[in-house]
Coordinates of C-alpha atoms in Angstrom, one line a residue:
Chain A
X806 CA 0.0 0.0 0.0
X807 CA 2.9 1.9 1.2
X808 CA 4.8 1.5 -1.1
X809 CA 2.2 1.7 -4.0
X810 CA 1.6 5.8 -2.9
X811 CA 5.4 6.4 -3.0
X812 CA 6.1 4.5 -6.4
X813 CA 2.4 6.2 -7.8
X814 CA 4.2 9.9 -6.4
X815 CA 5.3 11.7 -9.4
X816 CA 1.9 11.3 -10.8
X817 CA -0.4 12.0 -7.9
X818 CA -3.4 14.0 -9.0
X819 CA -1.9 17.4 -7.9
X820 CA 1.2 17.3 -9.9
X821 CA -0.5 16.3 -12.4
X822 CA -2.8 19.3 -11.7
X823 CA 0.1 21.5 -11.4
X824 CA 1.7 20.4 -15.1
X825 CA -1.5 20.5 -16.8
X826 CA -2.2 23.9 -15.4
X827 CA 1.3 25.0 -17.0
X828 CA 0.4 23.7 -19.8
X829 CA -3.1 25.1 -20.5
X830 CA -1.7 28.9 -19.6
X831 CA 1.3 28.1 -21.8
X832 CA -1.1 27.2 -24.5
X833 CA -3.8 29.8 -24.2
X834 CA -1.1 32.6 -23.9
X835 CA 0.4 31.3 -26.9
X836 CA -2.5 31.4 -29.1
X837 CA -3.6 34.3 -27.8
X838 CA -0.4 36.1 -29.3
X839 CA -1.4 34.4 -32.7
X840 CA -4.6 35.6 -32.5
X841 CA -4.7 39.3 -30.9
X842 CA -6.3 41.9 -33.5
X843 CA -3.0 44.2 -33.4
X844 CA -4.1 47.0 -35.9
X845 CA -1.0 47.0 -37.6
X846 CA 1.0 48.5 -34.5
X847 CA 4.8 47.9 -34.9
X848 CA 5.1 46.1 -32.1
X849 CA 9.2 47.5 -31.5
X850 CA 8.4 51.3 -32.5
X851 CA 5.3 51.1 -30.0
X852 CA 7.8 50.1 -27.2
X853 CA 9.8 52.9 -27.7
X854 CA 7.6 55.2 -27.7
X855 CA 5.7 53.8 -24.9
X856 CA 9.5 54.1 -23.0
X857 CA 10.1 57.8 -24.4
X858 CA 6.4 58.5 -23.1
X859 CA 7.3 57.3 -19.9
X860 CA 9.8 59.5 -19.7
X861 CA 8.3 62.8 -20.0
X862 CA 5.6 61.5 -17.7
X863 CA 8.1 61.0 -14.5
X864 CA 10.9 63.4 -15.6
X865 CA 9.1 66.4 -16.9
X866 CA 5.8 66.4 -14.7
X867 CA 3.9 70.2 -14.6
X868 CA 0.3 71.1 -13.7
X869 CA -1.2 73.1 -16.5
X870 CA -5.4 72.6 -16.6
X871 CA -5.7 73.2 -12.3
X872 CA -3.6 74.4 -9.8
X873 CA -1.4 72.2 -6.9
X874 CA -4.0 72.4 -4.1
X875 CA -6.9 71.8 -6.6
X876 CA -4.9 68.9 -7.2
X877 CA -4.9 68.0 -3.9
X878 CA -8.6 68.8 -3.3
X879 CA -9.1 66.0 -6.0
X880 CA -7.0 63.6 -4.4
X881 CA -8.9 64.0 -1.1
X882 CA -12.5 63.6 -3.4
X883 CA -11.0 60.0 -4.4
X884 CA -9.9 59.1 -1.0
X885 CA -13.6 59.8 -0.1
X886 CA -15.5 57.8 -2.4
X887 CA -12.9 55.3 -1.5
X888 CA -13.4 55.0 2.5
X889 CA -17.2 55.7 2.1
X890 CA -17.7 52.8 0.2
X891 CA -15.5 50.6 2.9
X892 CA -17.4 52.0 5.3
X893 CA -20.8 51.6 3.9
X894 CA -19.9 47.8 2.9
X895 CA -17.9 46.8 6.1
X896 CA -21.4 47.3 7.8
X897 CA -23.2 45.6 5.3
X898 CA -20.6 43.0 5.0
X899 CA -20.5 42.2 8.8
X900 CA -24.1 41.5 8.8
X901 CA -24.7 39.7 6.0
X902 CA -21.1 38.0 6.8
X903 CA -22.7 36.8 9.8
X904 CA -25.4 35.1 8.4
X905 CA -23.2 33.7 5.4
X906 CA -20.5 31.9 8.4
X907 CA -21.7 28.2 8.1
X908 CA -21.1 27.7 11.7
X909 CA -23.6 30.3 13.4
X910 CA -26.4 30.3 10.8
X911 CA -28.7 28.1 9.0
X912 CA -26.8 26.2 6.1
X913 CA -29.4 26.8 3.6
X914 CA -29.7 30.9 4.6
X915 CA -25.3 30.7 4.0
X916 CA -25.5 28.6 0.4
X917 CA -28.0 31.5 -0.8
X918 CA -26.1 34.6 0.4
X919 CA -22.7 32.9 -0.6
X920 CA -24.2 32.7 -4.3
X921 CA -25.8 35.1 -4.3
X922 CA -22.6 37.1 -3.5
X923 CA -20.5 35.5 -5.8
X924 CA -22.9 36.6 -8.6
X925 CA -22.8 40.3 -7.6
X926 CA -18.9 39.5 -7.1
X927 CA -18.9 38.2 -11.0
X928 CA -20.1 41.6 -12.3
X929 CA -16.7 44.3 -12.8
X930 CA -17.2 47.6 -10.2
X931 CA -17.6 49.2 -13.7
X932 CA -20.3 47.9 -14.6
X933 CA -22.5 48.1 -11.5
X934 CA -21.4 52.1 -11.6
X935 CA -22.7 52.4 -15.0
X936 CA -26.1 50.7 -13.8
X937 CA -26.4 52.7 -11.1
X938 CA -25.3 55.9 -12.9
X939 CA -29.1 55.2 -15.3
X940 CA -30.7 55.8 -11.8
X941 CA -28.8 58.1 -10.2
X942 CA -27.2 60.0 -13.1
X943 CA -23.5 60.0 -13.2
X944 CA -21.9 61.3 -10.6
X945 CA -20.6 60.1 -6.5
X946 CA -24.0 59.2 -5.6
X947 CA -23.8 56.1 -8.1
X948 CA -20.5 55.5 -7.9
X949 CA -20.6 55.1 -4.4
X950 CA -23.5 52.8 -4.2
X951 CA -22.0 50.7 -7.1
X952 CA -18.4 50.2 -5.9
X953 CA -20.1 49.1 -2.2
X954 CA -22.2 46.5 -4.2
X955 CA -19.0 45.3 -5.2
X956 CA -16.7 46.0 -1.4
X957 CA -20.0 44.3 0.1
X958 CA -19.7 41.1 -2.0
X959 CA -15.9 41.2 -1.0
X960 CA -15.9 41.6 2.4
X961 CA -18.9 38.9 2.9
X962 CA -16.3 36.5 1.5
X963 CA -13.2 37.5 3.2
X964 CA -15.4 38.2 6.6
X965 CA -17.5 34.7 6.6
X966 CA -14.4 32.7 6.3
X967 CA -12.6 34.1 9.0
X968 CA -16.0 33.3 11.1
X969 CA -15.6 30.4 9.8
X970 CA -12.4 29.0 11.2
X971 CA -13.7 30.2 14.3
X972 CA -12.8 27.3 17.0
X973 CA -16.0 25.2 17.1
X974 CA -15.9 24.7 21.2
X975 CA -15.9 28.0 22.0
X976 CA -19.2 28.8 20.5
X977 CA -20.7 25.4 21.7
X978 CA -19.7 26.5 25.5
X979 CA -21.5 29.3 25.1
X980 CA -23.9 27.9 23.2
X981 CA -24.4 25.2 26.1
X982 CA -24.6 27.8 29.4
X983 CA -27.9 29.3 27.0
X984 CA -26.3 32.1 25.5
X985 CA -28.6 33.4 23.0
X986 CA -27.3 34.3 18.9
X987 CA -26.1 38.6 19.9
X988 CA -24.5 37.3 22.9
X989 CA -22.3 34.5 20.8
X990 CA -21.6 36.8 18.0
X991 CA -20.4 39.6 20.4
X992 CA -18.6 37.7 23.1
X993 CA -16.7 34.8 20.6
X994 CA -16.8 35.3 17.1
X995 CA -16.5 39.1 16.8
X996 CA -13.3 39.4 19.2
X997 CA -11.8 36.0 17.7
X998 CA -12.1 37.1 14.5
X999 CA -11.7 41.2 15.4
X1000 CA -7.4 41.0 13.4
X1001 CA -8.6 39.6 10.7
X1002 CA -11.6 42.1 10.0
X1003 CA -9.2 45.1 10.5
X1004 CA -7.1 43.8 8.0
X1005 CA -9.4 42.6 5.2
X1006 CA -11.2 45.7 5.7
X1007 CA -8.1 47.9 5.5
X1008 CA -7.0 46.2 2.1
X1009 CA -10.2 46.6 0.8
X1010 CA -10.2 50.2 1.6
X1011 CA -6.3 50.1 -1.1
X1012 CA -8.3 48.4 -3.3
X1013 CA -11.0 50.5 -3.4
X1014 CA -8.7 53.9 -3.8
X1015 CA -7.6 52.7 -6.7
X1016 CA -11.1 51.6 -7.7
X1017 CA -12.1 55.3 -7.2
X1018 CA -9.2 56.3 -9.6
X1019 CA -10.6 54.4 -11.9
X1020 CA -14.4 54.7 -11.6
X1021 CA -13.2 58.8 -11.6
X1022 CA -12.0 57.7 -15.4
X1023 CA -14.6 55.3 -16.7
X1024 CA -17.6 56.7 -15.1
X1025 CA -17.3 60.2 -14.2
X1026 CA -17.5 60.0 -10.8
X1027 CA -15.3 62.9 -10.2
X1028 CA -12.1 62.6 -8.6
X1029 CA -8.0 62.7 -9.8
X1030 CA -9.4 59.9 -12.0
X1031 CA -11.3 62.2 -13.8
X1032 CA -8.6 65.0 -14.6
X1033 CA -6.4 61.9 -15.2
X1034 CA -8.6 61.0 -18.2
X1035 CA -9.1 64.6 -19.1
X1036 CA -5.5 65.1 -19.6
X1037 CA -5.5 61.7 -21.4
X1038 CA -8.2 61.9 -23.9
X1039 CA -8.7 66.0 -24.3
X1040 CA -5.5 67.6 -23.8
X1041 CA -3.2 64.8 -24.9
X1042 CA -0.9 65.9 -21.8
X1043 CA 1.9 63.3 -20.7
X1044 CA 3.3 65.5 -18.3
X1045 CA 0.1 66.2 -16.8
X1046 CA -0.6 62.7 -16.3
X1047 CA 2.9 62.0 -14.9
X1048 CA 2.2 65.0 -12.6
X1049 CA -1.4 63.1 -11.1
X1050 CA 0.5 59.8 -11.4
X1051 CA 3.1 61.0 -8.6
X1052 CA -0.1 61.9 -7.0
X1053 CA -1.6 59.3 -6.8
X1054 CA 1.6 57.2 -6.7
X1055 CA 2.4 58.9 -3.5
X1056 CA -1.5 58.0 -1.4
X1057 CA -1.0 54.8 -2.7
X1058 CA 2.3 54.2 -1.1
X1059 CA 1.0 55.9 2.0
X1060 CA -1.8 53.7 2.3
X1061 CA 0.7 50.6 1.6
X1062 CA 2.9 51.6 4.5
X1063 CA 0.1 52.4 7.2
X1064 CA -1.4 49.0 6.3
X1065 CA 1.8 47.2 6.3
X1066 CA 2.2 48.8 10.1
X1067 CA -1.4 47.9 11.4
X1068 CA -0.6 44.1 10.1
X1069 CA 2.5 43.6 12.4
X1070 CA 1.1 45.4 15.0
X1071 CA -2.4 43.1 15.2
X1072 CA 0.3 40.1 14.7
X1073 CA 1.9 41.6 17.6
X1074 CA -1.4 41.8 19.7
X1075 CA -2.7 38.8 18.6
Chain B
X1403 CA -7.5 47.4 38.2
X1404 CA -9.6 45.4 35.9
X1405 CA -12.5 47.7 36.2
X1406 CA -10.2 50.5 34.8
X1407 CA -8.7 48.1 31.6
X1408 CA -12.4 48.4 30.9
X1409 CA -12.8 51.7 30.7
X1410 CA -10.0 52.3 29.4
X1411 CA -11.4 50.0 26.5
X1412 CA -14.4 51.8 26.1
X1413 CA -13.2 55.2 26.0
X1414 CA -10.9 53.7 23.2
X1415 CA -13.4 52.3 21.0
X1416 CA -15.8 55.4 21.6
X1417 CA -12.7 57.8 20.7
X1418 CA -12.4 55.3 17.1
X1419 CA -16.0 55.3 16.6
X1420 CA -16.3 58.9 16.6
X1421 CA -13.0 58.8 14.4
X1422 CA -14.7 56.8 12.1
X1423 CA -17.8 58.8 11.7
X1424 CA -15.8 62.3 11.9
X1425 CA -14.3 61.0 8.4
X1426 CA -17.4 59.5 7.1
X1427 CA -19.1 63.1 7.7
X1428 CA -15.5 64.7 6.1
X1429 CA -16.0 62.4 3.1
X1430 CA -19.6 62.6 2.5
X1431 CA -19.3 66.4 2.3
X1432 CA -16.0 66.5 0.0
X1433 CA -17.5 64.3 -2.9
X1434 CA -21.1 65.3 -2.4
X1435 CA -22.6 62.3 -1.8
X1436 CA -26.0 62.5 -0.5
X1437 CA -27.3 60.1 1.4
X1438 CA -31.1 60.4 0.6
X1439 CA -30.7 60.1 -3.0
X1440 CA -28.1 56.7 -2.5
X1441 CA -30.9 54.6 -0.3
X1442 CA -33.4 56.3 -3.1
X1443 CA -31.7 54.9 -6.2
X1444 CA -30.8 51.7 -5.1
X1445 CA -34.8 50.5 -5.5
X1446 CA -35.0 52.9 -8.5
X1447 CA -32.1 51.1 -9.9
X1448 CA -33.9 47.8 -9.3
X1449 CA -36.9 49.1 -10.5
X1450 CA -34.5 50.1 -13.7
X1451 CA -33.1 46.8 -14.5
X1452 CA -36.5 44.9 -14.2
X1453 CA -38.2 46.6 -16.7
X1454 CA -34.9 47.2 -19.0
X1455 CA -31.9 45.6 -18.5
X1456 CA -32.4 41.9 -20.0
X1457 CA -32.0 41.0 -22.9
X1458 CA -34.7 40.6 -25.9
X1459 CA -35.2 37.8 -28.9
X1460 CA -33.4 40.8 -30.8
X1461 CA -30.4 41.2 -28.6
X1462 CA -29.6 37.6 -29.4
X1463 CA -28.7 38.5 -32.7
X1464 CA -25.6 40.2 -31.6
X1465 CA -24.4 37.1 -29.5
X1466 CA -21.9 36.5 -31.6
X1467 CA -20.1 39.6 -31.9
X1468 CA -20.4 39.8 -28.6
X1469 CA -18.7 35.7 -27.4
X1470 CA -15.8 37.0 -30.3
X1471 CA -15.1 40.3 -28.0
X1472 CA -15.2 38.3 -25.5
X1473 CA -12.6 35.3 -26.4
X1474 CA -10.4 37.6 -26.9
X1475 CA -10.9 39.8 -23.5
X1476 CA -10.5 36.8 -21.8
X1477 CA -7.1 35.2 -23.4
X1478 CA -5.9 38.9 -23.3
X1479 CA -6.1 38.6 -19.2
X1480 CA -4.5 34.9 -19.7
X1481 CA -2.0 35.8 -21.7
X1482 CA -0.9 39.2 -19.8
X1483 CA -0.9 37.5 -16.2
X1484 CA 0.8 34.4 -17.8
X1485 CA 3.7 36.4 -19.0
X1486 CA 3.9 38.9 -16.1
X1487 CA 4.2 35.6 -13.8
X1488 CA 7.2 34.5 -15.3
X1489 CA 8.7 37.6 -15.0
X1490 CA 7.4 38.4 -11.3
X1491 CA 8.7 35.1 -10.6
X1492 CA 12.4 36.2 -11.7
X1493 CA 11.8 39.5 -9.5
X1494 CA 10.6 37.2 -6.7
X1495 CA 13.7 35.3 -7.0
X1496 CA 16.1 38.1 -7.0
X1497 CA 13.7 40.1 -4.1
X1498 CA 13.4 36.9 -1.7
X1499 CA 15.7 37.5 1.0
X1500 CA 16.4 33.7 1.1
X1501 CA 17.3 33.7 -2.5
X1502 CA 18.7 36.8 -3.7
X1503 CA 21.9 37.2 -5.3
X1504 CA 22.7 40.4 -3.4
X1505 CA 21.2 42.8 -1.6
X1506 CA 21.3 45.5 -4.3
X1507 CA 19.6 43.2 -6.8
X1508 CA 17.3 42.3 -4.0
X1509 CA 16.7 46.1 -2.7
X1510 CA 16.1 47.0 -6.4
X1511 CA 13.3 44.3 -7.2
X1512 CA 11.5 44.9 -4.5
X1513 CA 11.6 48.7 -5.1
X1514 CA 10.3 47.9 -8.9
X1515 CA 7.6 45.9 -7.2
X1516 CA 6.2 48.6 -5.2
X1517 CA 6.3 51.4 -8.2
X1518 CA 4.6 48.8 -10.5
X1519 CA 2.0 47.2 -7.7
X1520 CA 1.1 51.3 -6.9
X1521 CA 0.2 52.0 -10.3
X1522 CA -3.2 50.8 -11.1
X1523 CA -4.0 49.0 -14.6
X1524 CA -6.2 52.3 -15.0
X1525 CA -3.0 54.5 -15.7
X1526 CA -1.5 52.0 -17.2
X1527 CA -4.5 52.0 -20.0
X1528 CA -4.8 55.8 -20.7
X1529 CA -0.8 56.1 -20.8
X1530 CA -0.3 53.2 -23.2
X1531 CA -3.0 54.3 -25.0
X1532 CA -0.5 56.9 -26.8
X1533 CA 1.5 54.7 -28.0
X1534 CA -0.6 51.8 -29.1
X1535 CA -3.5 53.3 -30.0
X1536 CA -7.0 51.3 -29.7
X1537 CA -5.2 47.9 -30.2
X1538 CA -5.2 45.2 -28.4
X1539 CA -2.1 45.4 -27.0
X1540 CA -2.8 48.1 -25.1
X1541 CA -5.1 46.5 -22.7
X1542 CA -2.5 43.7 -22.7
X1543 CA 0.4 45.6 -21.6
X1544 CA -1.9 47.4 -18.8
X1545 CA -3.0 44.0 -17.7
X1546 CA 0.7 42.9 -17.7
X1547 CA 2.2 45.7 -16.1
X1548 CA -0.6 45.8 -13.5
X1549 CA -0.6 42.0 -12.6
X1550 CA 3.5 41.8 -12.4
X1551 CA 3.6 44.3 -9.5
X1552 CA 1.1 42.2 -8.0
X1553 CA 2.4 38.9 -8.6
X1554 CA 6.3 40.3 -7.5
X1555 CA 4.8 40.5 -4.0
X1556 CA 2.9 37.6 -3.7
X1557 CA 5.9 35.3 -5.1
X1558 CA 8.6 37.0 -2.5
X1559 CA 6.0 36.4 0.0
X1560 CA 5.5 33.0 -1.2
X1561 CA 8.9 32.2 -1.2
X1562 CA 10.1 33.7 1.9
X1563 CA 7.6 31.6 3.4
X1564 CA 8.1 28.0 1.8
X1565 CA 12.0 27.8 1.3
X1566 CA 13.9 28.8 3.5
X1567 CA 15.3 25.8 5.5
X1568 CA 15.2 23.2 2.3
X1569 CA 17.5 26.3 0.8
X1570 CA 20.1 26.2 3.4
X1571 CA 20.2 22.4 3.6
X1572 CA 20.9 22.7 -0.2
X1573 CA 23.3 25.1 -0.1
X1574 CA 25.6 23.2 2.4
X1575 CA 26.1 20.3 0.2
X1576 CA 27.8 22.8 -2.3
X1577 CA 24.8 22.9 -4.8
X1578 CA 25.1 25.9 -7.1
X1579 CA 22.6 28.6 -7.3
X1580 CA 20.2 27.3 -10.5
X1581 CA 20.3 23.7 -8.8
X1582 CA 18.8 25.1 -5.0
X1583 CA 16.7 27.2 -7.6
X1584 CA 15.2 24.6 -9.6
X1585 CA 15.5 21.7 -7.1
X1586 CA 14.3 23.7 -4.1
X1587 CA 12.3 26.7 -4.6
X1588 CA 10.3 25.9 -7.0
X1589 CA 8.8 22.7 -6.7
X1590 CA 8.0 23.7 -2.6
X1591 CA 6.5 26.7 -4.2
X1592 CA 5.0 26.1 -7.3
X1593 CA 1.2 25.2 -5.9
X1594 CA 1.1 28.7 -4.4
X1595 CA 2.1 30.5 -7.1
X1596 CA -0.4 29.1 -9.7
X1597 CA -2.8 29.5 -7.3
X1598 CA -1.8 33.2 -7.1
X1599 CA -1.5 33.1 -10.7
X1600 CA -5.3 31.9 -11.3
X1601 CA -6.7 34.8 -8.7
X1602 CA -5.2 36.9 -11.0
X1603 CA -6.6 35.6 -14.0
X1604 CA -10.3 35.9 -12.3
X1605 CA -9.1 39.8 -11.5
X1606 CA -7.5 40.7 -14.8
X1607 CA -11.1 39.5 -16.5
X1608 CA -12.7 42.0 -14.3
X1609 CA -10.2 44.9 -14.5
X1610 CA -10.0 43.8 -18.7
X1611 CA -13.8 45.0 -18.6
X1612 CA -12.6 48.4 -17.2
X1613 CA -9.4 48.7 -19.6
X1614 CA -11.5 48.2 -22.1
X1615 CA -13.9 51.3 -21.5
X1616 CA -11.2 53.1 -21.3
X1617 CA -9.3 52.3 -24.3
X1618 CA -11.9 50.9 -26.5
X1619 CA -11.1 47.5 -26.7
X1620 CA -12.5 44.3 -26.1
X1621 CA -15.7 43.4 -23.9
X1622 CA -15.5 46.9 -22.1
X1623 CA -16.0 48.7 -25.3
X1624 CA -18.6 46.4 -26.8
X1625 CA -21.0 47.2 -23.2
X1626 CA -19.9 50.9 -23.7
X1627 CA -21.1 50.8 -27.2
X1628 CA -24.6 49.9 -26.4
X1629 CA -25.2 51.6 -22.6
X1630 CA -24.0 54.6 -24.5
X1631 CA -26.4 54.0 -27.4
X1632 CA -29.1 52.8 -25.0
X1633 CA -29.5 49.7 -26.3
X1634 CA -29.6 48.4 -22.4
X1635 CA -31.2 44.9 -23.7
X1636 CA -27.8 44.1 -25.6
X1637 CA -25.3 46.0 -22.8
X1638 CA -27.5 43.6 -20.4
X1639 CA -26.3 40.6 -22.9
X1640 CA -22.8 41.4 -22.6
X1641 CA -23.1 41.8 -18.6
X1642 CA -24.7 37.9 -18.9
X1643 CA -22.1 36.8 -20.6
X1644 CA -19.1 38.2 -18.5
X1645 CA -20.8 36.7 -15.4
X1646 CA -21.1 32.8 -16.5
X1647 CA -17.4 33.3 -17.7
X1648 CA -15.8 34.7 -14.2
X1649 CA -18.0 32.3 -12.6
X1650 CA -16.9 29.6 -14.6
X1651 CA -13.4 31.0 -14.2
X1652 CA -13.9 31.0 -10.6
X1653 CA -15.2 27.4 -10.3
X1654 CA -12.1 26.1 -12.6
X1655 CA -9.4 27.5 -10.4
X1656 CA -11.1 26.6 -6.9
X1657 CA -11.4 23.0 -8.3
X1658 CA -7.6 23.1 -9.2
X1659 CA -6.5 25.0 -6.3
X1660 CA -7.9 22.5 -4.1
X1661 CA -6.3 19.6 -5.9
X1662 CA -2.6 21.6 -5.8
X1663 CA -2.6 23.1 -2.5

């Protein structure tokens, strides 16, 4: 039997996984070269262009359409769309997270919100904004509500598995001295699983800054985004764009570092 | 004493509450969101896409356009995060502290990986658009340069985490460099990294959608084309379809994640 497993090794089912999974990438990217629509772009000229672009974004940055602290008024717009919308689905999340954990809810109420979620999670944030945007008209109201749909169906995920790993005995003690549902969620699974919250949340809230950057692009909903695709598709300005880059470049990083601190520091709690 | 660790408790979580809601007051009032008119248009919204958004007898005329955008959205994303995972996973190499060749080479990957992973795929697309125009490449090269700061990280995480005794036993019996590469690192490290390598697949579909729009390529343009012409039963059509494929996408790489890990 023994000896069977070790001799069968090399082709157990998950390196046979792992070379077939090679092999289908290798495949697909391959074809996918012979078959992109490429518009007769010379490839090499395109490059070096791209690098000489590159250059007079970072070494020859200027504001010419707004001012330095308009600049920074935009910045601060993006920043808020971004932590209303983490705000707005981290309460939404924890509720319906609650109800999605396996362990403290019915199994039939979890399959439906975990589908369910994973169908709202299937749709691109651009899309839902643009939805929105027919009721709402474009602007921060539909942004907003659309990139939440999509932080809520995030967080629900990331939040119910954490409840889920939750150590089973805990919530049967309490469960066995008559503790009622508020009294498990608050005394066991919300301080057990308080860490990894903080953190999910807190990467959600990078994600969704650059979300906003991007919704402020595609969907108008204000924002360094939005002078970032003005200077891109009005007034053809690289050095403009390199200008909102370091921007945005420099919030990003910001948000990197503070999230990089509050990691080690719940590690260090915890 | 435990009375005060208590209090003390309390006054912290009341001083972070009212942290919290301080900024969500700040933000609201900075991008003019109001809060009446979000709870109002999430029914009208509803409302919207009931009696509009799905798609006709008609619309299915346009089905085929539509699967041929999106084939080639979705091996754009393959091949982009295929590519930028080989070369993350020479930057992971040359980043990992257990593996690096020096720490300059090391110091510099790393600090590539942070510019790149701090750029979002958004940028990317309306700066490459100058140079490649409405092709296709340019929503592959966002994808790529997007996904290989990403993938840089996850792969020096990944081996940092994995290799680090097997490496030093390798390296005392005098192996050379490629051999505790090939022998070591990647074969305690390769499950991890295709699954990394699938989550970004599932992303890059997503965030293809949104390069798209903005370049006018691909799936994003094809939606674009017909929410901006309000043909919302064919936009609806192209929403259908890019949910069964990231859900299918989805299902795939759970499946082969949890044969690999």
């Amino acid at each position: 039997m023994l000896l069977e497993r070790l001799s069968k090794k090399p082709f157990s089912k998950s390196s046979i996984a792992i070379r077939l999974s090679v092999l289908v990438l290798a495949v697909l990217t391959i074809y996918a070269f012979a078959s992109f629509d490429y518009k007769d772009v010379k490839l090499w000229d395109a490059l070096l262009l791209t690098v000489d672009n590159l250059k007079t974004m970072f070494f020859e940055p200027h504001l010419k359409h707004f001012t330095f602290t308009q600049a920074l008024y935009q910045v601060s717009v993006t920043l808020g769309l971004a932590f209303l919308t983490t705000i707005f689905g981290a309460i939404f999340a924890l509720m319906l997270g609650l109800l999605a954990a396996g362990n403290i809810s019915s199994k039939s109420l979890s399959v439906v919100i975990k589908g369910s979620v994973a169908l709202i999670r299937a749709v691109p944030t651009v899309l839902w904004v643009l939805i929105f945007a027919v009721a709402a008209g474009l602007g921060s109201v539909a942004a907003v509500i659309g990139m939440t749909f999509h932080s809520i169906s995030y967080l629900v995920k990331a939040y119910s598995e954490s409840f889920e790993e939750i150590d089973k005995g805990a919530i049967e003690a309490l469960q066995a001295s008559g503790a009622n549902w508020w009294q498990i969620v608050f005394q066991v699974i919300i301080p057990s699983s308080i860490t990894y919250i903080i953190s999910w949340t807190f990467m959600r809230f990078e994600i969704n800054f650059a979300v906003a950057v991007a919704m402020g692009a595609a969907a108008g909903a204000g924002g360094i985004g939005f002078d970032m695709f003005m200077a891109s598709g009005f007034y053809f300005d690289l050095s403009e764009i390199g200008a909102i880059t370091y921007f945005i470049l420099m919030i990003a990083i910001c948000l990197e570092i503070f999230a990089t601190q509050i990691k080690r520091k719940l590690k260090v709690s915890s | 004493m435990s009375a005060d660790v208590f209090a003390k408790k309390r006054r912290n979580s009341l001083a972070l509450f009212l942290l919290i809601g301080a900024a969500t007051a700040v933000s609201i009032i900075i991008t003019e969101f109001s809060i009446a008119k979000g709870v109002t248009s999430v029914p009208k919204a509803i409302q919207w896409s009931l009696s509009n958004f799905y798609p006709t007898k008609d619309s299915l005329a346009k089905l085929p356009d539509i699967l041929i955008k999106l084939k080639e959205t979705l091996l754009i994303s393959v091949a982009a995060t295929t590519l930028a995972g080989i070369l993350a996973f020479v930057f992971a190499i040359l980043g990992s502290n257990t593996t690096r060749v020096n720490a300059f080479f090391g110091g510099f990957s790393r600090g590539v990986a942070v510019l790149f992973r701090n750029i979002d795929v958004s940028i990317w697309a309306l700066v490459l658009l100058f140079s490649f125009g409405q092709s296709s490449l340019t929503g592959y090269f966002a994808l790529f340069f997007g996904s290989f700061g990403f993938l840089t990280r996850a792969f020096i995480e990944t081996i940092d985490e994995v290799s680090c005794s097997s490496v030093e036993a390798l390296q005392t019996t005098g192996a050379s460099y490629l051999t505790v590469i090939s022998q070591s690192v990647i074969p305690s490290a390769i499950p991890q990294m295709i699954s990394w390598v699938l989550f970004m697949i599932e992303t890059n579909i997503r965030n293809a959608t949104l390069v798209g729009l903005l370049t006018g390529s691909g799936i994003g343009f094809t939606f674009n084309l017909y929410y901006k012409n309000l043909s919302y039963d064919i936009a609806s059509l192209v929403v259908i379809t890019i949910i069964i494929s990231i859900v299918c996408i989805e299902l795939i790489s759970n499946y082969v994640r949890r044969v690999i890990l």
